[in-house]
Short mmCIF file of C-alpha atoms in Angstrom, two decimals:
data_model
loop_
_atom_site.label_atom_id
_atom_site.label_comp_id
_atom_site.label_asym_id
_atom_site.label_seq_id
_atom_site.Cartn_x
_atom_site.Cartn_y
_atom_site.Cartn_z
CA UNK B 1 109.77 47.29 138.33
CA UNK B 2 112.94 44.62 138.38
CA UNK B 3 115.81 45.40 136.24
CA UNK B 4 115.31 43.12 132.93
CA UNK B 5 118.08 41.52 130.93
CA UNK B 6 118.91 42.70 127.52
CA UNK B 7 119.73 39.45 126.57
CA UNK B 8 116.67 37.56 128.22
CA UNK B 9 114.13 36.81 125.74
CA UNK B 10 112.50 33.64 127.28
CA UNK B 11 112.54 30.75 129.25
CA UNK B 12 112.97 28.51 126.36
CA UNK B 13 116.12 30.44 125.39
CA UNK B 14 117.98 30.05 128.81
CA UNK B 15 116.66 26.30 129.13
CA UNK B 16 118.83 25.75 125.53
CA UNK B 17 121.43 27.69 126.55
CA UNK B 18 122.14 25.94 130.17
CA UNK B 19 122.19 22.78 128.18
CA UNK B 20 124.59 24.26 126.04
CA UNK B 21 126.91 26.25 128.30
CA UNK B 22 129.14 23.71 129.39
CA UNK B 23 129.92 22.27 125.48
CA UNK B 24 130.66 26.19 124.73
CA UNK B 25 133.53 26.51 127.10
CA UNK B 26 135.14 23.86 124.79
CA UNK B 27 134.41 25.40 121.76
CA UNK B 28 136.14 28.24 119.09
CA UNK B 29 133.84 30.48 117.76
CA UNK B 30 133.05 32.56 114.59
CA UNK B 31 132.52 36.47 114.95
CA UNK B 32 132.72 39.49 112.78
CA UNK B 33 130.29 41.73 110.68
CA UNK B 34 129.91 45.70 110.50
CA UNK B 35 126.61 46.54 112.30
CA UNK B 36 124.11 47.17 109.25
CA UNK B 37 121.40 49.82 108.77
CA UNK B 38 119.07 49.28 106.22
CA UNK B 39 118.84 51.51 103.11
CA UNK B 40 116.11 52.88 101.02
CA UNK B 41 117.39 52.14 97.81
CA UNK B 42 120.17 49.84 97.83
CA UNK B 43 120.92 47.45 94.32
CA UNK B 44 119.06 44.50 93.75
CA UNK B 45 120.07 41.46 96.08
CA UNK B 46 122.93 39.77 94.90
CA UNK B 47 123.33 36.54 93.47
CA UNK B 48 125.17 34.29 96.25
CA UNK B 49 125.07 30.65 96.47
CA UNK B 50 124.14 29.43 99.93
CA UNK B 51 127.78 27.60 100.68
CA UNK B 52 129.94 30.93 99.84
CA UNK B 53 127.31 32.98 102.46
CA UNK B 54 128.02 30.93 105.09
CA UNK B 55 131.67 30.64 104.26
CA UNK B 56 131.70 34.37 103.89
CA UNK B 57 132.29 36.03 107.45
CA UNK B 58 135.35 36.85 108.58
CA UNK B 59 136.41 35.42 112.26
CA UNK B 60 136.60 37.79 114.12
CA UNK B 61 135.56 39.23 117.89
CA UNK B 62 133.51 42.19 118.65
CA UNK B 63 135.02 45.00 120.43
CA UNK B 64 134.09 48.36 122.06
CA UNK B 65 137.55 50.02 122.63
CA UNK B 66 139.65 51.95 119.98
CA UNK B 67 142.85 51.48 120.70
CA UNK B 68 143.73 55.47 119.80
CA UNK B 69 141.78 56.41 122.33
CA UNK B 70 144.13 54.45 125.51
CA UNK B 71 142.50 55.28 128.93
CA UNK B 72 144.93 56.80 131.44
CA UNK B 73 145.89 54.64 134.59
CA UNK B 74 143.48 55.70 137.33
CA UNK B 75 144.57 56.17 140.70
CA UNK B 76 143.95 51.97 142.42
CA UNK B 77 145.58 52.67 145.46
CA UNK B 78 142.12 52.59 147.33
CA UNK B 79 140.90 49.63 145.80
CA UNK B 80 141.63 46.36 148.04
CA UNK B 81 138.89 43.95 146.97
CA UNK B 82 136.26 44.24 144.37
CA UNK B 83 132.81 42.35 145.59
CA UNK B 84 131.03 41.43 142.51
CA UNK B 85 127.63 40.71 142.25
CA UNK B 86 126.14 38.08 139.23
CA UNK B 87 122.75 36.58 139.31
CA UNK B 88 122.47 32.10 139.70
CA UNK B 89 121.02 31.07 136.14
CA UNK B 90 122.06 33.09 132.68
CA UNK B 91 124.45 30.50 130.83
CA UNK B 92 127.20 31.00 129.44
CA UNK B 93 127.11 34.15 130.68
CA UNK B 94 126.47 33.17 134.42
CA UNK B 95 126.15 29.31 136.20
CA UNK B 96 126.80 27.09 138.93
CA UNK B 97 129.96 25.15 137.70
CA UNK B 98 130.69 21.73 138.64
CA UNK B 99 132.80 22.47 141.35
CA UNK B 100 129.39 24.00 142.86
CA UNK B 101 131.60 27.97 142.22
CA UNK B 102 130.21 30.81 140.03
CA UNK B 103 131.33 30.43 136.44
CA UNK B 104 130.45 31.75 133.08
CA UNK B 105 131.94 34.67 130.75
CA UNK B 106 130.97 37.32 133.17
CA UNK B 107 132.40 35.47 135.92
CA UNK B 108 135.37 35.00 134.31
CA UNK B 109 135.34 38.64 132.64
CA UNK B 110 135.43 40.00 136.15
CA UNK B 111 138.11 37.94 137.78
CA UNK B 112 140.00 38.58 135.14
CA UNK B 113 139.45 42.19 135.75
CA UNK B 114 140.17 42.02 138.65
CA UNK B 115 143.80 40.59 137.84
CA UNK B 116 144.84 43.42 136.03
CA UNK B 117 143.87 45.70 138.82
CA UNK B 118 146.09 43.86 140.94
CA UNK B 119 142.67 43.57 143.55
CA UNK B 120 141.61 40.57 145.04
CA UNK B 121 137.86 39.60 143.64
CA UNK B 122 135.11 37.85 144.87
CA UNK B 123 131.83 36.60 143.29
CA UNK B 124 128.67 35.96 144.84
CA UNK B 125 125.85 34.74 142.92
CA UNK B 126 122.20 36.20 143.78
CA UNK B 127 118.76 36.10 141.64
CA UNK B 128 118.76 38.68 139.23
CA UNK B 129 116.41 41.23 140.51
CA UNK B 130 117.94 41.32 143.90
CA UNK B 131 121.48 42.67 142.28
CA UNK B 132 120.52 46.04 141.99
CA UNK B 133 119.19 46.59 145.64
CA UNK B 134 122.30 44.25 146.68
CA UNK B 135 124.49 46.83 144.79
CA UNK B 136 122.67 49.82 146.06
CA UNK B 137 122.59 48.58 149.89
CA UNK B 138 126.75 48.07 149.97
CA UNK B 139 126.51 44.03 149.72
CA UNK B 140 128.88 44.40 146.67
CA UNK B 141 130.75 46.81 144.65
CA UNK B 142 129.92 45.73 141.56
CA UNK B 143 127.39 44.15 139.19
CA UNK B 144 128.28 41.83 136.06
CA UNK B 145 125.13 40.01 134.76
CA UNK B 146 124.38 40.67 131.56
CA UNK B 147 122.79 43.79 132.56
CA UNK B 148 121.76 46.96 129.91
CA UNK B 149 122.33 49.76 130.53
CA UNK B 150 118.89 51.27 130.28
CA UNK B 151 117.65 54.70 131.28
CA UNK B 152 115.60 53.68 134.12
CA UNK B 153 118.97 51.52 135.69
CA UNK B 154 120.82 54.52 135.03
CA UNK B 155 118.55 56.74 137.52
CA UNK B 156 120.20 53.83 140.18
CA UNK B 157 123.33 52.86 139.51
CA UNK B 158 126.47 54.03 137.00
CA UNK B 159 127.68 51.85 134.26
CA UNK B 160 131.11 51.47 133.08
CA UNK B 161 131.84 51.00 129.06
CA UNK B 162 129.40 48.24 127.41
CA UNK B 163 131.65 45.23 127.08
CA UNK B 164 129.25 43.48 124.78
CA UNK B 165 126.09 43.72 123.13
CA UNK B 166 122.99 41.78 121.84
CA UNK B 167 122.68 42.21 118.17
CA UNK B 168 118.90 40.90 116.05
CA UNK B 169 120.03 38.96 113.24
CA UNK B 170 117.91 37.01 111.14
CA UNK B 171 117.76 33.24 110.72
CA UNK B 172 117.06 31.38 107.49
CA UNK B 173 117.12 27.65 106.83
CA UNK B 174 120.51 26.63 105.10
CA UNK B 175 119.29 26.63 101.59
CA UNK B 176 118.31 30.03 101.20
CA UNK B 177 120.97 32.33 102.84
CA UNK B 178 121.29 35.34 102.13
CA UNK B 179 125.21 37.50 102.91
CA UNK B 180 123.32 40.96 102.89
CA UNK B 181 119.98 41.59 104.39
CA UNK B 182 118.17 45.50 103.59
CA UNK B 183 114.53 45.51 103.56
CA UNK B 184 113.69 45.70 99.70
CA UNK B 185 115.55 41.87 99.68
CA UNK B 186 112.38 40.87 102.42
CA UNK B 187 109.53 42.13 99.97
CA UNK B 188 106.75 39.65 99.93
CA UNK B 189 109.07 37.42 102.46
CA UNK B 190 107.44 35.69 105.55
CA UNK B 191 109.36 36.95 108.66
CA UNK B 192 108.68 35.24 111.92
CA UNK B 193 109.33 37.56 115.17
CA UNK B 194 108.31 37.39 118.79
CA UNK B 195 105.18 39.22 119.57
CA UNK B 196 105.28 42.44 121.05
CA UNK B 197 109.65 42.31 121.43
CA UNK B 198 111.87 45.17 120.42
CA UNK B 199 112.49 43.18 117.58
CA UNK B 200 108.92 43.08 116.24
CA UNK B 201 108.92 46.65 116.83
CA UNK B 202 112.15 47.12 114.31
CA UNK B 203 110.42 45.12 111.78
CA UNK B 204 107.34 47.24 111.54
CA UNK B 205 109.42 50.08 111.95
CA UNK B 206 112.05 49.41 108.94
CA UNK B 207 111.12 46.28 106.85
CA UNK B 208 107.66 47.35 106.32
CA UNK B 209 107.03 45.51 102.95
CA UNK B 210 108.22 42.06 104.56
CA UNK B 211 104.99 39.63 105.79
CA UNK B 212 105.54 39.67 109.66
CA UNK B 213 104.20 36.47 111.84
CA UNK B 214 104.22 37.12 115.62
CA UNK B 215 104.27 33.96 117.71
CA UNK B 216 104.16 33.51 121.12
CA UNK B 217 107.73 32.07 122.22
CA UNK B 218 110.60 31.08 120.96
CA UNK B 219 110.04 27.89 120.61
CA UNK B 220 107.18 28.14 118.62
CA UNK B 221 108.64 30.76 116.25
CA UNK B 222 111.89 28.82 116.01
CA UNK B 223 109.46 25.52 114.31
CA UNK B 224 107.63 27.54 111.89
CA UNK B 225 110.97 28.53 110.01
CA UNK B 226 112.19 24.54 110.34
CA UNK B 227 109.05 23.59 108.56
CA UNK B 228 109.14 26.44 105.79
CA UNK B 229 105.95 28.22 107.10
CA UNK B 230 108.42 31.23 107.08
CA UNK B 231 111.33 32.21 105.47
CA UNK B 232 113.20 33.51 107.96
CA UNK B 233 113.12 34.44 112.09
CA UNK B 234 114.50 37.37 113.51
CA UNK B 235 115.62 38.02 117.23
CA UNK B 236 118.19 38.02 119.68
CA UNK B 237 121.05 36.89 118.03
CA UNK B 238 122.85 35.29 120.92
CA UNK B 239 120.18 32.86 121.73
CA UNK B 240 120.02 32.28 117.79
CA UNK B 241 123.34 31.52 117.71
CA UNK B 242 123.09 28.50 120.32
CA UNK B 243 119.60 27.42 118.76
CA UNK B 244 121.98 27.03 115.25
CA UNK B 245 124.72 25.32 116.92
CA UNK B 246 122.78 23.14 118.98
CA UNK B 247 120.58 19.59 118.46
CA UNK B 248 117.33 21.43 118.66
CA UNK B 249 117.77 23.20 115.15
CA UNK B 250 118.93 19.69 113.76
CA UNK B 251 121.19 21.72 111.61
CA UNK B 252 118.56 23.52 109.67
CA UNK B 253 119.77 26.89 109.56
CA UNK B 254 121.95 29.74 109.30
CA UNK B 255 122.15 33.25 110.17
CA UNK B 256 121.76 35.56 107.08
CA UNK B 257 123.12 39.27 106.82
CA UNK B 258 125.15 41.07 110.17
CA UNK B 259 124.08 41.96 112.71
CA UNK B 260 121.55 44.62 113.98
CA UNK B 261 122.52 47.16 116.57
CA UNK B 262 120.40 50.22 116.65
CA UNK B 263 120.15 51.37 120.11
CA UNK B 264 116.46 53.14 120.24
CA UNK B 265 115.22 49.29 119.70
CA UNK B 266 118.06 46.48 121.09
CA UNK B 267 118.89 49.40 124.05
CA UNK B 268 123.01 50.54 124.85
CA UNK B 269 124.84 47.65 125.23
CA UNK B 270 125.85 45.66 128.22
CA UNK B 271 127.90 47.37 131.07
CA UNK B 272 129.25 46.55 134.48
CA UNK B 273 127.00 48.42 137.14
CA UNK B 274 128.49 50.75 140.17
CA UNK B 275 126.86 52.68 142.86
CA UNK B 276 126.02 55.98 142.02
CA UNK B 277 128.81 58.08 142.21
CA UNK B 278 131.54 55.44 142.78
CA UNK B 279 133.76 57.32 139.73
CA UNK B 280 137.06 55.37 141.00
CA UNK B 281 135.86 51.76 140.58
CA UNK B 282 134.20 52.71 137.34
CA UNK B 283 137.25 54.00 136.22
CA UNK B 284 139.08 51.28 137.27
CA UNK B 285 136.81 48.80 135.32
CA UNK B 286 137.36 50.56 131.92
CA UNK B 287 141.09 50.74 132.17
CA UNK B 288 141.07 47.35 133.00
CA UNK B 289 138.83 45.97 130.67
CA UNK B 290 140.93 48.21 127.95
CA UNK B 291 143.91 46.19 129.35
CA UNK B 292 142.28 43.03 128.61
CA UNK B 293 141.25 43.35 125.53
CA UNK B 294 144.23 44.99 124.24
CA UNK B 295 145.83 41.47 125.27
CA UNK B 296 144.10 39.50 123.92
CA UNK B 297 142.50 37.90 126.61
CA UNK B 298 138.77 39.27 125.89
CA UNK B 299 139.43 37.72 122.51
CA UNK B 300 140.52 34.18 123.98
CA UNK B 301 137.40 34.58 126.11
CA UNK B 302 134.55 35.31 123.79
CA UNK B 303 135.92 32.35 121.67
CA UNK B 304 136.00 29.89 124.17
CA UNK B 305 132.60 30.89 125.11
CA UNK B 306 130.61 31.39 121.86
CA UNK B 307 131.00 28.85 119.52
CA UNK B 308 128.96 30.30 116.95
CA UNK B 309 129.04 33.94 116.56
CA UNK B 310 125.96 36.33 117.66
CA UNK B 311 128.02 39.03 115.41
#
């Protein structure tokens, strides 16, 4: 079976998203919220008007390193180039930019990457199910395409440290927001979901009291909460995140509550693939992403890229 995307959830989502990719370069974005887990028996909801919610989360970006925990220089003196692999169509994290060169966050991730390391980097661009028999066959060192780290890709390939992840949220329309989201606050609600997605799975699983409608796509899920038929969506929060920020929504709604990260559903997080065994480049990759971020530079990335945050 062909590796699948974490953050693919449907052609609808990357035909919004390549419309929006370009605008999202240009934009500053809005990130921050502790990863929730829903409680048995939390206090009632509280009493927040709509305007303070959405004025409510801090800006910030999310990170995987602690910076008590420094990685130790590896040994580079082998590495001369690093050959990255990244698939054609997955904006903003991966497109064809106007000069007709890769570009995207990924593609920019791993050049700069590859700056730190002091290596000279190229990209080449490939359809995504080809990357991991491209990788595996020595036609490039490396994979970064928004791919998760799953347990079957792991029985291929190594990963190095996620660098981001996909969070659920849930979606409401502007009027009804809610800061804090636990599954008592959803009793009696309408929640729509994708049918048979990790996501509906989570709902069944944890916010059994809330009155789930599957639909088909995106799309279709996406109008029922515009015209009230639900109260709110939940799904993939980066997609969500464009769908808010973008003309299709026509500025209907707003995320409510952080962001959901449980791995057994929404899967490990998003890492940068290796060949099997290939312990120096992997290396490599985490000290230099750790370099990066403790810059500032993954920072000044993820905000020029996502204008509104998926976190």
């Amino acid at each position: 079976m062909a590796p699948s995307h974490q953050a693919k959830s449907s052609k609808s989502a990357r035909s919004l998203l390549t419309g929006l990719a370009v605008g999202a370069c240009l934009l500053t974005g809005l990130t921050g919220a502790e990863a929730q887990a829903p409680a048995r028996r939390p206090p009632a909801a509280p009493q927040v008007t709509p305007q303070a919610a959405l004025q409510a989360a801090p800006q910030a970006v999310p990170g995987f390193w602690d910076p008590r925990r420094r990685p130790e220089r590896p040994d580079l003196s082998r590495l001369t180039v690093i050959r990255f692999l990244t698939e054609t169509d997955y904006p903003p994290f991966n497109f064809t930019g106007a000069d007709g060169n890769p570009a995207g966050f990924n593609v920019d991730l791993a050049r700069a990457l590859c700056e730190e390391i002091k290596v000279t980097c190229t990209v080449q661009m490939r359809r995504f199910e080809t990357l991991v028999d491209a990788l595996t066959s020595n036609r490039g060192d490396a994979i970064i395409a928004s791919m998760a780290a799953s347990p079957q890709l792991r029985s291929r390939v190594d990963f190095t440290d996620p660098y981001y992840r996909v969070p659920a949220r849930f979606v409401s329309r502007k009027d009804a927001v809610m800061p804090e989201i636990r599954p008592e606050y959803l009793e009696g609600k309408k929640v729509g979901v994708i049918a048979g997605s990790a996501h509906e799975a989570y709902l069944k699983a944890m916010f059994t009291d809330a009155e789930l409608h599957a639909y088909p796509s995106d799309d279709a899920m996406r109008a029922a909460l515009r015209s009230g038929e639900v109260d709110f969506i939940f799904g993939d929060a980066i997609s969500l995140a464009f769908w808010i920020n973008g003309t299709d929504s026509g500025d209907c709604c707003a995320f409510s509550g952080g962001p959901f990260v449980e791995s057994r559903f929404f899967g490990e997080g998003i890492g940068i693939a290796v060949r099997k065994g290939n312990d120096v480049l992997r290396q490599a990759l985490n000290w230099a992403m750790f370099r990066v971020w403790e810059k500032g530079r993954y920072t000044d990335l993820w905000l020029r890229y996502f204008s509104v945050s998926p976190f």
